[in-house]
Short mmCIF file of C-alpha atoms in Angstrom, two decimals:
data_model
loop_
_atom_site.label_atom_id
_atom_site.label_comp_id
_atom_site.label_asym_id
_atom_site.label_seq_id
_atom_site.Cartn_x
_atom_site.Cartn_y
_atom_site.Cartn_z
CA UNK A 67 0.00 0.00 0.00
CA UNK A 68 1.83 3.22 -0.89
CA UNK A 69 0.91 6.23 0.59
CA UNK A 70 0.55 10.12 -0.95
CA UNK A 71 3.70 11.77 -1.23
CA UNK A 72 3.63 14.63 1.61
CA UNK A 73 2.59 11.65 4.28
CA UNK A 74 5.32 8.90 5.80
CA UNK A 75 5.24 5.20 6.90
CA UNK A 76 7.07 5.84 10.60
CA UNK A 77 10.49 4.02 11.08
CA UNK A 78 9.37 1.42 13.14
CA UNK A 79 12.62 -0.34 15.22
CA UNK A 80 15.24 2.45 13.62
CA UNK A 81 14.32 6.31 14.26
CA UNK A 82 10.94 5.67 15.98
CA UNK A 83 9.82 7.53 19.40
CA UNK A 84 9.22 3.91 20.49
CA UNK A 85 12.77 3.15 19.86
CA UNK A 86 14.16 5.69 22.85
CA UNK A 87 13.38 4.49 26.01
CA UNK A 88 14.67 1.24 25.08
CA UNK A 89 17.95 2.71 23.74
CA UNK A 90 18.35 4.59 27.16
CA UNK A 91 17.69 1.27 29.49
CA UNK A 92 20.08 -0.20 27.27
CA UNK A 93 22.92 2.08 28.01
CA UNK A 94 22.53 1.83 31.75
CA UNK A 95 23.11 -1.94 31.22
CA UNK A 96 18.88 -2.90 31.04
CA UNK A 97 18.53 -5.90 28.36
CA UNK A 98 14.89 -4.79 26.97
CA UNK A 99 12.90 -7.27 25.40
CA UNK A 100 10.59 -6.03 22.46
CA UNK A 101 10.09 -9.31 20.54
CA UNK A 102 11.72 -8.89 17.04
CA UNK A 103 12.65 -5.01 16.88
CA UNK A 104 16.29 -4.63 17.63
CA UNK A 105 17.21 -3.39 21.85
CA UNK A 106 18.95 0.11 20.78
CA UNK A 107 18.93 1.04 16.89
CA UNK A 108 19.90 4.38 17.90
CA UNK A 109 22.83 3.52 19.49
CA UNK A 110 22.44 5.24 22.63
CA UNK A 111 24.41 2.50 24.24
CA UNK A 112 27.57 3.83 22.64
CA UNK A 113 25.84 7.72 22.60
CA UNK A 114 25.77 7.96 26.32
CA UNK A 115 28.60 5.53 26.91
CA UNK A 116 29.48 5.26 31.13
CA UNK A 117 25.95 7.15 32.33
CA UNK A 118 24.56 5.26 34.99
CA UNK A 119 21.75 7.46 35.20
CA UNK A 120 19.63 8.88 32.57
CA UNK A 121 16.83 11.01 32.57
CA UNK A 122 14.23 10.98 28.95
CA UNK A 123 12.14 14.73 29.42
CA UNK A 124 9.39 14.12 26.65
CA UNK A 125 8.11 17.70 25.59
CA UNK A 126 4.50 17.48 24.59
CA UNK A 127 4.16 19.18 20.85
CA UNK A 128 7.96 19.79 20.44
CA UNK A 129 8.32 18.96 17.12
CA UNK A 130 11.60 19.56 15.37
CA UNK A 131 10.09 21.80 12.69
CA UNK A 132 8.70 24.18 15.06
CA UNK A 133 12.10 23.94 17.34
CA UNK A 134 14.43 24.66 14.32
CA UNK A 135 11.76 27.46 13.04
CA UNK A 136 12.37 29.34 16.77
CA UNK A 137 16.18 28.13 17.52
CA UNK A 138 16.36 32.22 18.93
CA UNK A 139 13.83 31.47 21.58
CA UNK A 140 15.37 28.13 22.67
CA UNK A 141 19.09 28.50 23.00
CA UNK A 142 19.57 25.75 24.83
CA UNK A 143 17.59 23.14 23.20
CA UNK A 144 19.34 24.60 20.14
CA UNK A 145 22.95 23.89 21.26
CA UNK A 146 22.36 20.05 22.88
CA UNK A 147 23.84 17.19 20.53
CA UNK A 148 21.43 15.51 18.32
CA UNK A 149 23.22 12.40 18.12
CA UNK A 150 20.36 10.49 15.60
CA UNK A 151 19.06 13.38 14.36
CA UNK A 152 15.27 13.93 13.76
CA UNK A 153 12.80 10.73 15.07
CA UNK A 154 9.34 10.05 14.17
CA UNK A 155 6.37 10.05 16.02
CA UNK A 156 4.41 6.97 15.81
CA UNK A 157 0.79 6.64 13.74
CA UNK A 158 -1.86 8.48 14.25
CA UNK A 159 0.78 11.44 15.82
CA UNK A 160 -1.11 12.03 19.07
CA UNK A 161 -0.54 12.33 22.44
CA UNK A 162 -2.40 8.85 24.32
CA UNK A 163 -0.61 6.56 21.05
CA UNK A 164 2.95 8.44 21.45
CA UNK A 165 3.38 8.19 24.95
CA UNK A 166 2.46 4.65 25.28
CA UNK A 167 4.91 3.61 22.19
CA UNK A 168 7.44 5.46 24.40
CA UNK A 169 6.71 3.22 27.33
CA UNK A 170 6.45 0.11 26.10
CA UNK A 171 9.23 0.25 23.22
CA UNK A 172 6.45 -0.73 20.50
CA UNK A 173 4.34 0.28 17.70
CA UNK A 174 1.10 1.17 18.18
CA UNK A 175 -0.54 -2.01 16.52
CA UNK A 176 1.37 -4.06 19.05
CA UNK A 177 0.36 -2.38 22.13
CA UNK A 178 -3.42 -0.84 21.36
CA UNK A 179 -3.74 2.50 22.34
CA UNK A 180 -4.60 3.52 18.66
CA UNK A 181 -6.15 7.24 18.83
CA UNK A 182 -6.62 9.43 21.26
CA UNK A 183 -10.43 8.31 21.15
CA UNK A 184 -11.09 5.22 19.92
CA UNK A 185 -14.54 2.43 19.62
CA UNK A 186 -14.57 -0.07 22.37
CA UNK A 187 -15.30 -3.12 20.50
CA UNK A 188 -18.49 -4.91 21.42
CA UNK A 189 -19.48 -2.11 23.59
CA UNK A 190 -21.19 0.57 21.18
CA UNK A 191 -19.01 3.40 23.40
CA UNK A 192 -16.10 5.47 22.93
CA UNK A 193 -13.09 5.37 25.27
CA UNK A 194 -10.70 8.86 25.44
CA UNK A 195 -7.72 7.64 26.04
CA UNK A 196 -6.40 11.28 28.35
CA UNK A 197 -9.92 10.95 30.54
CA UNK A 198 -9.40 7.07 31.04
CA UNK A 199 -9.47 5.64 34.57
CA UNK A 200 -9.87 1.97 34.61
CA UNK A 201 -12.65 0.86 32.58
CA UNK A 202 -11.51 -0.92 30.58
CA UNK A 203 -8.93 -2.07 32.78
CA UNK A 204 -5.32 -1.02 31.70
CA UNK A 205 -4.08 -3.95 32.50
CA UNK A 206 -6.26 -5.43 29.42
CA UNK A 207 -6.43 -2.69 27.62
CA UNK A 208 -2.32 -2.79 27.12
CA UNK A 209 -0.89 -5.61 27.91
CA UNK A 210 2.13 -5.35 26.42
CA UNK A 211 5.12 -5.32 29.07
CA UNK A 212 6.45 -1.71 29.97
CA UNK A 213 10.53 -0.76 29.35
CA UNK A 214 9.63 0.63 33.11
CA UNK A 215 8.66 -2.72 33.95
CA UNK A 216 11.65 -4.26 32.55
CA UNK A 217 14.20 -1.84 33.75
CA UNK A 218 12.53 -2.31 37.07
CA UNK A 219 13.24 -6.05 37.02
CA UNK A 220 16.66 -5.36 36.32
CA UNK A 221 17.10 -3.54 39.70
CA UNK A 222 17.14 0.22 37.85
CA UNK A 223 15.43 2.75 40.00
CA UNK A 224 12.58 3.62 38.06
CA UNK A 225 10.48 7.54 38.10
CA UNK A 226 8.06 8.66 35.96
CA UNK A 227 7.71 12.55 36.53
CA UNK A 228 4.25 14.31 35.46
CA UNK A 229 1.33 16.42 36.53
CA UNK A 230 -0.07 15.57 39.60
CA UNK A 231 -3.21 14.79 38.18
CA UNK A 232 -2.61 12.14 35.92
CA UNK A 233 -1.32 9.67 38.64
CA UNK A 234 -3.08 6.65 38.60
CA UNK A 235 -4.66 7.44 35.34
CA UNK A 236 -5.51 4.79 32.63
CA UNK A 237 -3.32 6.32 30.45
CA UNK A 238 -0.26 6.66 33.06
CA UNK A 239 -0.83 3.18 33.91
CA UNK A 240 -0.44 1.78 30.65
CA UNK A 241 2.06 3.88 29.38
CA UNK A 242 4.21 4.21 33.08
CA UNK A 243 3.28 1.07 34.97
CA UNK A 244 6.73 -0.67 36.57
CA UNK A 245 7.77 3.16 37.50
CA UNK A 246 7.23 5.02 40.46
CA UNK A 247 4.76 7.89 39.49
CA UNK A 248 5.68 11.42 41.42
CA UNK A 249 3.41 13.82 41.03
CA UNK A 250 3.96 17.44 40.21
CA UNK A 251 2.40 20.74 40.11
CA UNK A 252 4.49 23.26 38.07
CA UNK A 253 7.51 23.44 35.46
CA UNK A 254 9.85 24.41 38.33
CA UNK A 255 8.66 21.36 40.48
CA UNK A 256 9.02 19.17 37.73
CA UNK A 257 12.68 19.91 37.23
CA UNK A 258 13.90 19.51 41.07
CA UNK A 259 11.91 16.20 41.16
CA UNK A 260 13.77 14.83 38.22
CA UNK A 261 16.31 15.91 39.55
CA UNK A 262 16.32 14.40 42.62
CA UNK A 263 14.98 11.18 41.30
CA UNK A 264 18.26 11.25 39.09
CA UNK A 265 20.26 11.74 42.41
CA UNK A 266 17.92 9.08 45.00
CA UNK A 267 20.02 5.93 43.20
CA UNK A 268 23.44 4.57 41.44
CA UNK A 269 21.69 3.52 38.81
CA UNK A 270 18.29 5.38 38.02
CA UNK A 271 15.86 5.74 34.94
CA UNK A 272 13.93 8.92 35.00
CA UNK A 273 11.23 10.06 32.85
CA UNK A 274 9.64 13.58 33.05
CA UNK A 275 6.51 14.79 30.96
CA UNK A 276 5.91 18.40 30.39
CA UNK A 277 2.21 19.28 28.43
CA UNK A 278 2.26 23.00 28.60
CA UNK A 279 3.75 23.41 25.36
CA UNK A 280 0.85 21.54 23.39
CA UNK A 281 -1.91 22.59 25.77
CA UNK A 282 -0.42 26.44 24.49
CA UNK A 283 -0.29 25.90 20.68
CA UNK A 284 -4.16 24.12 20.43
CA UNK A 285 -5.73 26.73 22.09
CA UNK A 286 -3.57 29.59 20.90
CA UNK A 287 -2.17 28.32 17.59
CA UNK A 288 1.64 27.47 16.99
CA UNK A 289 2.14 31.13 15.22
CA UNK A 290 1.62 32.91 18.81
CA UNK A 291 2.87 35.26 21.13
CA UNK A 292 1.33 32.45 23.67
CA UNK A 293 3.19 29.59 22.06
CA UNK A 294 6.93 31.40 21.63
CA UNK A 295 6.95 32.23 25.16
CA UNK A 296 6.08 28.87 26.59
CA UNK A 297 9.18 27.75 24.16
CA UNK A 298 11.12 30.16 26.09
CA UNK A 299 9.85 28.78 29.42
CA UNK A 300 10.47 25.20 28.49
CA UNK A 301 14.59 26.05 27.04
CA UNK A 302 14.62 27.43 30.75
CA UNK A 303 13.59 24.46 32.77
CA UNK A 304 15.99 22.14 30.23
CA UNK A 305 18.83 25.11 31.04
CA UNK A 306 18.25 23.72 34.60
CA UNK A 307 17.89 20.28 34.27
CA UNK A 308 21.26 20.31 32.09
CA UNK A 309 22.70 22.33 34.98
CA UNK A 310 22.05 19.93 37.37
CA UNK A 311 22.77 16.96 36.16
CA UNK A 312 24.84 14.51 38.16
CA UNK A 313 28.36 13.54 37.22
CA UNK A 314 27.63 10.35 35.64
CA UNK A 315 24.06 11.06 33.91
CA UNK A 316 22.56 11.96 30.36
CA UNK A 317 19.28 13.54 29.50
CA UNK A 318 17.51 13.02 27.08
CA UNK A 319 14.89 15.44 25.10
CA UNK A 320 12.41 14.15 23.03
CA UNK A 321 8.45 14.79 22.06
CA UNK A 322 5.56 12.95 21.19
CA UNK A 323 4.64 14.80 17.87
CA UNK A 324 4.53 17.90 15.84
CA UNK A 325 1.34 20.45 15.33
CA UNK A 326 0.50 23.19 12.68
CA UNK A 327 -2.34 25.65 12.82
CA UNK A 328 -5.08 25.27 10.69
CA UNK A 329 -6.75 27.97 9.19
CA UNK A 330 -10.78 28.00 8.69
CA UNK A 331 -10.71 27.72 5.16
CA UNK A 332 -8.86 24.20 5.59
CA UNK A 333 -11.31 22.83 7.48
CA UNK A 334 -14.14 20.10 6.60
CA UNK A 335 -16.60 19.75 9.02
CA UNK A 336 -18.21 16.19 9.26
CA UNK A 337 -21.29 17.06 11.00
CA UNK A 338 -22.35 19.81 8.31
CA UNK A 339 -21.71 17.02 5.08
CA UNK A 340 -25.04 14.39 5.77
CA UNK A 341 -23.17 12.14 3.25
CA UNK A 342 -20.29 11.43 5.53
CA UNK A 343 -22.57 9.98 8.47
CA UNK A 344 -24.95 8.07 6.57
CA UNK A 345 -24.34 4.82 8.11
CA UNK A 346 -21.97 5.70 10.52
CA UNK A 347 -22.27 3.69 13.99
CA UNK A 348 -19.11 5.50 15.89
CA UNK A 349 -17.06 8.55 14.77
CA UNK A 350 -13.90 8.69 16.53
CA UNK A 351 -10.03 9.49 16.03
CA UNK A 352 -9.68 13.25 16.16
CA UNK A 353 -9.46 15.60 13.15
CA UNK A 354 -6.29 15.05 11.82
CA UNK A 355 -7.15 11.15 12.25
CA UNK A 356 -10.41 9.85 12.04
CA UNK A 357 -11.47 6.43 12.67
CA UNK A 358 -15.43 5.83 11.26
CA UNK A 359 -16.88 2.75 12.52
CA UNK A 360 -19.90 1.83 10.11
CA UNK A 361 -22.92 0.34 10.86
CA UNK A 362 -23.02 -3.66 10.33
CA UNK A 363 -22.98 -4.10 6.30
CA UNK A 364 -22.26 -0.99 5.50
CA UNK A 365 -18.52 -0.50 5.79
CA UNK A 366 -17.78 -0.46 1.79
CA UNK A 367 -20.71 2.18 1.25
CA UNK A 368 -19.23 4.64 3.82
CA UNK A 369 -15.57 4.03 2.52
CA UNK A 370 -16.65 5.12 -1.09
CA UNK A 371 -18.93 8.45 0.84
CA UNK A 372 -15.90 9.35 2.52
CA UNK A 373 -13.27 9.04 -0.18
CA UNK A 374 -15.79 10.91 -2.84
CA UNK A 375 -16.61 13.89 -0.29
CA UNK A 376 -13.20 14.81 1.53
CA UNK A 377 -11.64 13.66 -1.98
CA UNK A 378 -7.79 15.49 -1.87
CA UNK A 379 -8.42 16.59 2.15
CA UNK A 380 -7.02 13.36 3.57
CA UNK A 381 -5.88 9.62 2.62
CA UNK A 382 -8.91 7.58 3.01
CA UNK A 383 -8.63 3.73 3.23
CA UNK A 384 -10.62 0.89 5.06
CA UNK A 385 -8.92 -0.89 7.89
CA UNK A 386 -7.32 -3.83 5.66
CA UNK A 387 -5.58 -1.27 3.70
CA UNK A 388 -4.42 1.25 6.72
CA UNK A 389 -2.92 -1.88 8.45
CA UNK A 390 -1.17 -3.25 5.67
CA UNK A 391 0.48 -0.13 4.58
CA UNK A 392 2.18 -0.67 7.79
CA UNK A 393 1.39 2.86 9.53
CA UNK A 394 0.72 1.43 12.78
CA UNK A 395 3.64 -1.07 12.38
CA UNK A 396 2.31 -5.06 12.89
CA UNK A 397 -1.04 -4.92 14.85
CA UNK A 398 -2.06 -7.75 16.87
CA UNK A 399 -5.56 -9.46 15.95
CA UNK A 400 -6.61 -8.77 19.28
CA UNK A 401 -6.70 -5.05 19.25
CA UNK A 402 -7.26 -4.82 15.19
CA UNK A 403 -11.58 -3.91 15.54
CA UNK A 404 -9.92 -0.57 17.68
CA UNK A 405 -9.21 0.68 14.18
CA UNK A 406 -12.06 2.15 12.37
CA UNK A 407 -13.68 0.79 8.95
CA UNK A 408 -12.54 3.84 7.45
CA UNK A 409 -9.17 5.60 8.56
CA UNK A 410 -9.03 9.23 6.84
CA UNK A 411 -5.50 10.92 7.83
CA UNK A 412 -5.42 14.45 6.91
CA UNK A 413 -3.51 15.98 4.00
CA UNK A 414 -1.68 19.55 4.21
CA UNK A 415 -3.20 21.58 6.61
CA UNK A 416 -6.76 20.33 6.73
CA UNK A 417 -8.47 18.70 9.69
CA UNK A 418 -11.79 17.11 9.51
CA UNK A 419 -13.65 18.72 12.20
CA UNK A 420 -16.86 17.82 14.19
CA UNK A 421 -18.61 20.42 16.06
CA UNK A 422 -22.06 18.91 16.93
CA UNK A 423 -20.42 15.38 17.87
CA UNK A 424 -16.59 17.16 19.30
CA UNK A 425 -17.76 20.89 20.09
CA UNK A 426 -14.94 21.71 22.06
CA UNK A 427 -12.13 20.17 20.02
CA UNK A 428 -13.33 21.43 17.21
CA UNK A 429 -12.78 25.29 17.96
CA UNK A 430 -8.94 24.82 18.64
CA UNK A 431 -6.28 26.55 16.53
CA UNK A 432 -3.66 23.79 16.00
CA UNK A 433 -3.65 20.00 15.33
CA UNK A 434 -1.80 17.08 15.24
CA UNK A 435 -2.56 13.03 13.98
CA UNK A 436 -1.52 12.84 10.59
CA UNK A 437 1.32 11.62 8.84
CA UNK A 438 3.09 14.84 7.79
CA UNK A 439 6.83 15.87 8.05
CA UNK A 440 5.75 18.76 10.38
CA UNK A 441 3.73 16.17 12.38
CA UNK A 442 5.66 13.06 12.52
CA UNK A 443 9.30 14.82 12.92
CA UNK A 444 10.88 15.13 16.76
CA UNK A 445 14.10 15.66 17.88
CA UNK A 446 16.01 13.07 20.00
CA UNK A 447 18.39 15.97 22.13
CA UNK A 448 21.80 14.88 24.17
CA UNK A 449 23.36 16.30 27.48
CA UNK A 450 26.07 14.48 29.51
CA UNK A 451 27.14 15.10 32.72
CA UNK A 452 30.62 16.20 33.72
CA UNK A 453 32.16 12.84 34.29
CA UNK A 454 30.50 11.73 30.64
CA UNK A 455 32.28 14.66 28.82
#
């Protein structure tokens, strides 16, 4: 299955997101198992050679685009080492799928969490994936083994550093479980507990999320006042996190995804074109990536709707097709009905918006899902403590 020209197949097991927690358990001696994709294609064995600490700050919305396009306002996120160069964010580019390919090493097709809303089969209900608790249990849900888990096993210290409000999520504990969750409250308190996780143990994993940044550019846009001075905020916290950094520990800076502002004239809203939910059981996805569940008998009728009415708007395939392009990398049978009958990813800068059935989401300024460079590129950034050199 070969894909339009301005979207890209993610790099499963060599420049993936899902490929960086692994590499950094690896190079604090951590033998992660993630069946047949290799334990450290980036080489961050070698990369951050004698650490016996590392620390992986994942900036929500940090994509290297938008870094590289405001270098001025990030000095030092501009000067760290980008030892791999750019990575990709996994498919669809979106926060629930990206952080949970982070903590379990894996595409999303092996461990589930495939949108940030998604059908629950057999159950005629939507499930959003960043307002999950624990039904379905997470445990079921994602099943997969976590590189927290693993690195735990291995007698590795293990943190995972967020807001205080998502511990003990469903989300947190599918993505995190096997790490000790600490709970914070602000930028500032996220860098002196990562800090002193780094610090608690000889040998310590540390992971630190950060979602101001993306929160900033939906609501505001990407082209912002708003925006460039969270950038500013979050080169600050990294200046102190580099700062700090024990003798003999890295950090790592990565994100989950890109996002790009989308104007109103680039915008297709579902609810106003009848055509598009004529036998339509379940819309879900979000609108850069929709998932449309049809009603029993009707999935090749509503694949030939959607691909006539958004036409050049997005890439618009049924299920069989989307998951053997190979977008999602190899997806279990178990967790394949997750995907909808029709996947439409957006093209350029349209987005495939909702407002009766998604009101709120619908009004933002910026997006993210798809499969485009601005999207799907993230930086994988390098500092080393004194002792490293």
């Amino acid at each position: 299955m070969t894909l339009p020209p301005d979207l890209a197949r993610p790099r499963y097991g060599a420049a993936t997101l899902a490929d960086v927690l692994p590499g950094a358990a690896a190079a604090i001696g951590v033998d992660v198992r993630r069946g047949d994709l290799p334990a450290d294609p980036l080489g961050l064995t070698a990369a951050l050679a004698g650490a016996r600490r590392v620390a992986v700050l994942l900036v929500d919305g940090l994509g290297s685009e938008l870094l590289r396009a405001h270098a001025d306002l990030a000095p030092t996120l501009a000067a760290l080492a980008a030892p791999v160069g750019d990575l990709e964010a996994p498919c669809p580019s979106t926060t629930p799928v990206s952080l949970t390919t982070l903590g379990t090493g894996l595409p999303p097709g092996s461990h589930g969490i495939l949108g940030f809303v998604t059908d629950v089969p057999g159950e005629d209900r939507l499930l959003n994936h960043t307002q999950w608790r624990d039904d379905p249990d997470p445990l079921v849900w994602q099943a997969r083994r976590t590189v927290f888990e693993q690195a735990w096993a291995a007698g590795v210290a293990v943190t995972a550093v967020g807001p205080y409000a998502y511990r003990g999520s469903g989300l947190s504990e599918a993505a995190y479980r096997g790490a000790d969750y600490a709970g914070v409250v602000s930028p500032g308190d996220l860098t002196a507990v990562t800090l002193q996780a780094l610090r608690a143990m000889p040998r310590a994993l540390v992971y630190a999320y950060i979602p101001e940044l993306d929160l900033t550019g939906h609501v505001r846009g990407v082209d912002s006042d708003s925006w460039r001075a969270q950038l500013a905020i979050i080169d600050r916290l990294v200046e102190q996190l580099v700062a700090g950094l024990p003798d003999d520990a890295a950090l790592l800076v990565t994100a989950d995804h890109g996002m790009l502002d989308v104007p109103a004239d680039t915008r297709l809203d579902v609810d106003d074109e009848p055509d598009l939910l004529d036998g339509v059981r379940v819309l879900a996805g979000e609108p850069r990536a929709r998932y449309v569940h049809a009603v029993g008998g009707a999935e090749d009728d509503v694949l030939a709707r959607w691909r006539d009415v958004v036409g050049h708007r997005a890439w618009v395939v049924g299920r069989d097709e989307a998951i053997a392009s190979g977008v999602f990398g190899p997806v279990d049978d178990g967790v394949a009905a997750r995907i909808g009958d029709v996947v439409a990813l957006a093209r350029g800068s349209w987005a495939l918006t909702a407002s009766r059935h998604e009101p709120g989401p619908s009004r933002l300024a910026a997006y993210h899902g798809s499969l485009t460079p601005t999207e799907l590129a993230i930086p994988l950034l390098a500092a080393r403590g004194s002792a490293l050199g």
